[in-house]
Coordinates of C-alpha atoms in Angstrom, one line a residue:
X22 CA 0.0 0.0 0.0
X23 CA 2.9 2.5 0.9
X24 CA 4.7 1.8 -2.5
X25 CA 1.1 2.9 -4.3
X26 CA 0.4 5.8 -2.1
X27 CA 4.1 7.1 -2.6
X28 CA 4.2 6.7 -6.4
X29 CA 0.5 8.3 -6.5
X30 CA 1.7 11.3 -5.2
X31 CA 4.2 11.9 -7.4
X32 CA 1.8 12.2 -10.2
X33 CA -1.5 13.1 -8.8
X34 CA 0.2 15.5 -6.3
X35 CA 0.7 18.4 -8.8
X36 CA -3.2 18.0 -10.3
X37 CA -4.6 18.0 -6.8
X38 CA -2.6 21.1 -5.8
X39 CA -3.6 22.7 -9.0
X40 CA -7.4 21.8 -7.8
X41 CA -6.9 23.1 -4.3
X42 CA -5.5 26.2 -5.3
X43 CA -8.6 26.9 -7.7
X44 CA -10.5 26.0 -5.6
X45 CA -9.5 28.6 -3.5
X46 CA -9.2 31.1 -5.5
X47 CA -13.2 30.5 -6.6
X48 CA -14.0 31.0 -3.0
X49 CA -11.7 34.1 -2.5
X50 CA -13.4 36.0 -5.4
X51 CA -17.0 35.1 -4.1
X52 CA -16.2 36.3 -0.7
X53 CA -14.5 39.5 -1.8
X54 CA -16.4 42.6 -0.9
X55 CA -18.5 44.4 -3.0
X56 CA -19.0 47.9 -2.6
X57 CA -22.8 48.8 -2.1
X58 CA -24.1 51.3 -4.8
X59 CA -24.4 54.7 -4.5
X60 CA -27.8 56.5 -5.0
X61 CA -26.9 58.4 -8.5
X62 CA -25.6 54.8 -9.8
X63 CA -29.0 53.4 -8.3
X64 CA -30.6 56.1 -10.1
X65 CA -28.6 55.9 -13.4
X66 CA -29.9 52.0 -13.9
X67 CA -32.5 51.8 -16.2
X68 CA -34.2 49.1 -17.0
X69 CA -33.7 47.3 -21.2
X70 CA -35.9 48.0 -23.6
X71 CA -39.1 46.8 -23.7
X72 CA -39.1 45.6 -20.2
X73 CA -41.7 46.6 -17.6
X74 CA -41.3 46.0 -14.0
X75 CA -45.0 43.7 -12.4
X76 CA -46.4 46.4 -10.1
X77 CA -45.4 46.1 -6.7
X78 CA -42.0 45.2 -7.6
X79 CA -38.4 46.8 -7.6
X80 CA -36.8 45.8 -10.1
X81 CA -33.3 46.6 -11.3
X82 CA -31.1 45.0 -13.9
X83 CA -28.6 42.8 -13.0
X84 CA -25.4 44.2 -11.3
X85 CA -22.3 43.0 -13.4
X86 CA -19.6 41.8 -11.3
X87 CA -16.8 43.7 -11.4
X88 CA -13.1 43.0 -9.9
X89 CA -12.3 39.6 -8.3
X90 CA -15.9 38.7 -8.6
X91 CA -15.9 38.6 -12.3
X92 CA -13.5 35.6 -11.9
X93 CA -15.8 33.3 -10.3
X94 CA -17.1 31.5 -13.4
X95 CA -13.3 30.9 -14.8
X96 CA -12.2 29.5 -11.5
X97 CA -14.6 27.1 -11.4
X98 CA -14.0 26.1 -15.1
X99 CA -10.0 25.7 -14.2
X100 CA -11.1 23.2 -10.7
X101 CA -13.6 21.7 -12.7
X102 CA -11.2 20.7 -15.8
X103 CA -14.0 22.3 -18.0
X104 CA -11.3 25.0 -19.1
X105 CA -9.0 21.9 -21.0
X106 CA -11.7 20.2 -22.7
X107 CA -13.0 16.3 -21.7
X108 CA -9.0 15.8 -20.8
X109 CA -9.2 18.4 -18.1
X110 CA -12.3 16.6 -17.1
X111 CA -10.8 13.2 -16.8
X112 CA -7.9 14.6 -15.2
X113 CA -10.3 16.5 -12.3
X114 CA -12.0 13.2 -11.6
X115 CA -9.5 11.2 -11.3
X116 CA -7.3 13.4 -9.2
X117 CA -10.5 13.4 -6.7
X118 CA -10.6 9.6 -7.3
X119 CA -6.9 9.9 -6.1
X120 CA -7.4 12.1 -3.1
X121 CA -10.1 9.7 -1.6
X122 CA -7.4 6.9 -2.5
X123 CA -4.9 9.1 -0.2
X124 CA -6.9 9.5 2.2
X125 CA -7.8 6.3 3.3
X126 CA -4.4 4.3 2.1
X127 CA -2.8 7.0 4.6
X128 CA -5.0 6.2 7.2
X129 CA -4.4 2.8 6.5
X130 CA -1.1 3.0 6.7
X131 CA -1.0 5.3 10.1
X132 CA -3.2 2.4 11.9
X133 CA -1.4 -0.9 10.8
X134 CA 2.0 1.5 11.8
X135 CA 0.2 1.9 15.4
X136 CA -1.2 -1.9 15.4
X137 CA 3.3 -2.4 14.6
X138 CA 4.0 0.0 17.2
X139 CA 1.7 -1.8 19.6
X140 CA 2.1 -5.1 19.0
X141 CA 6.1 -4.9 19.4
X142 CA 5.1 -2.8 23.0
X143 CA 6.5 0.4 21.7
X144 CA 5.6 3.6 23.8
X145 CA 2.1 4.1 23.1
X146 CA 1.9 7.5 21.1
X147 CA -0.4 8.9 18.7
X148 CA 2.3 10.9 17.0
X149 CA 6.4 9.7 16.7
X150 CA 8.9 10.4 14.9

């Protein structure tokens, strides 16, 4: 299992940083602040042609995202893989495919290293070196 979960990594380890780091950056432009309009911009929007606001309602056209914000969409085409095609895809599922198999080989690994550990009545310890 250890041989698998090192050579893994050495592949799969750049994709699944690549993801990560997307990944945050999507979340980064959602969460950056957006200045609330002023009242001549709220005054200024008018709605397109043709289109008439149901009584009773305020209605206003869509804001357009401007600054980080406007990132949002390409993010999540570069985590998704969407951005290279049905390779980038393929590559994004089965880097997540890997990260579950890292997960679980490394936990794996940590408790049949304890069961060694206890068996040979090493000091019991979560943690060593």
């Amino acid at each position: 299992m250890r041989k698998w979960h090192r050579w893994l990594s050495v592949f799969f380890g750049i994709f699944i940083f690549f993801i990560a780091t997307t990944g945050v950056l999507s979340q980064w432009a959602v969460l950056w602040p957006v200045p609330e309009p002023t009242a001549a911009e709220l005054a200024a929007q008018t709605p397109p042609p043709g289109f008439e606001c149901p009584e009773g309602w305020r209605c206003s056209p869509p804001r357009t995202e401007t600054g980080p914000r406007s990132l949002v969409g390409f993010f999540h085409h570069l985590h998704s893989g969407e951005e290279f095609g049905p390779a980038g895809t393929a590559i994004s599922v089965l880097s997540g495919l890997a990260l579950m198999f890292f997960a679980l080989s490394g936990v794996w690994i940590y408790v049949r290293m304890w069961l060694d550990r206890r068996r040979r009545d090493a000091k019991d310890r979560w943690f060593w070196k």
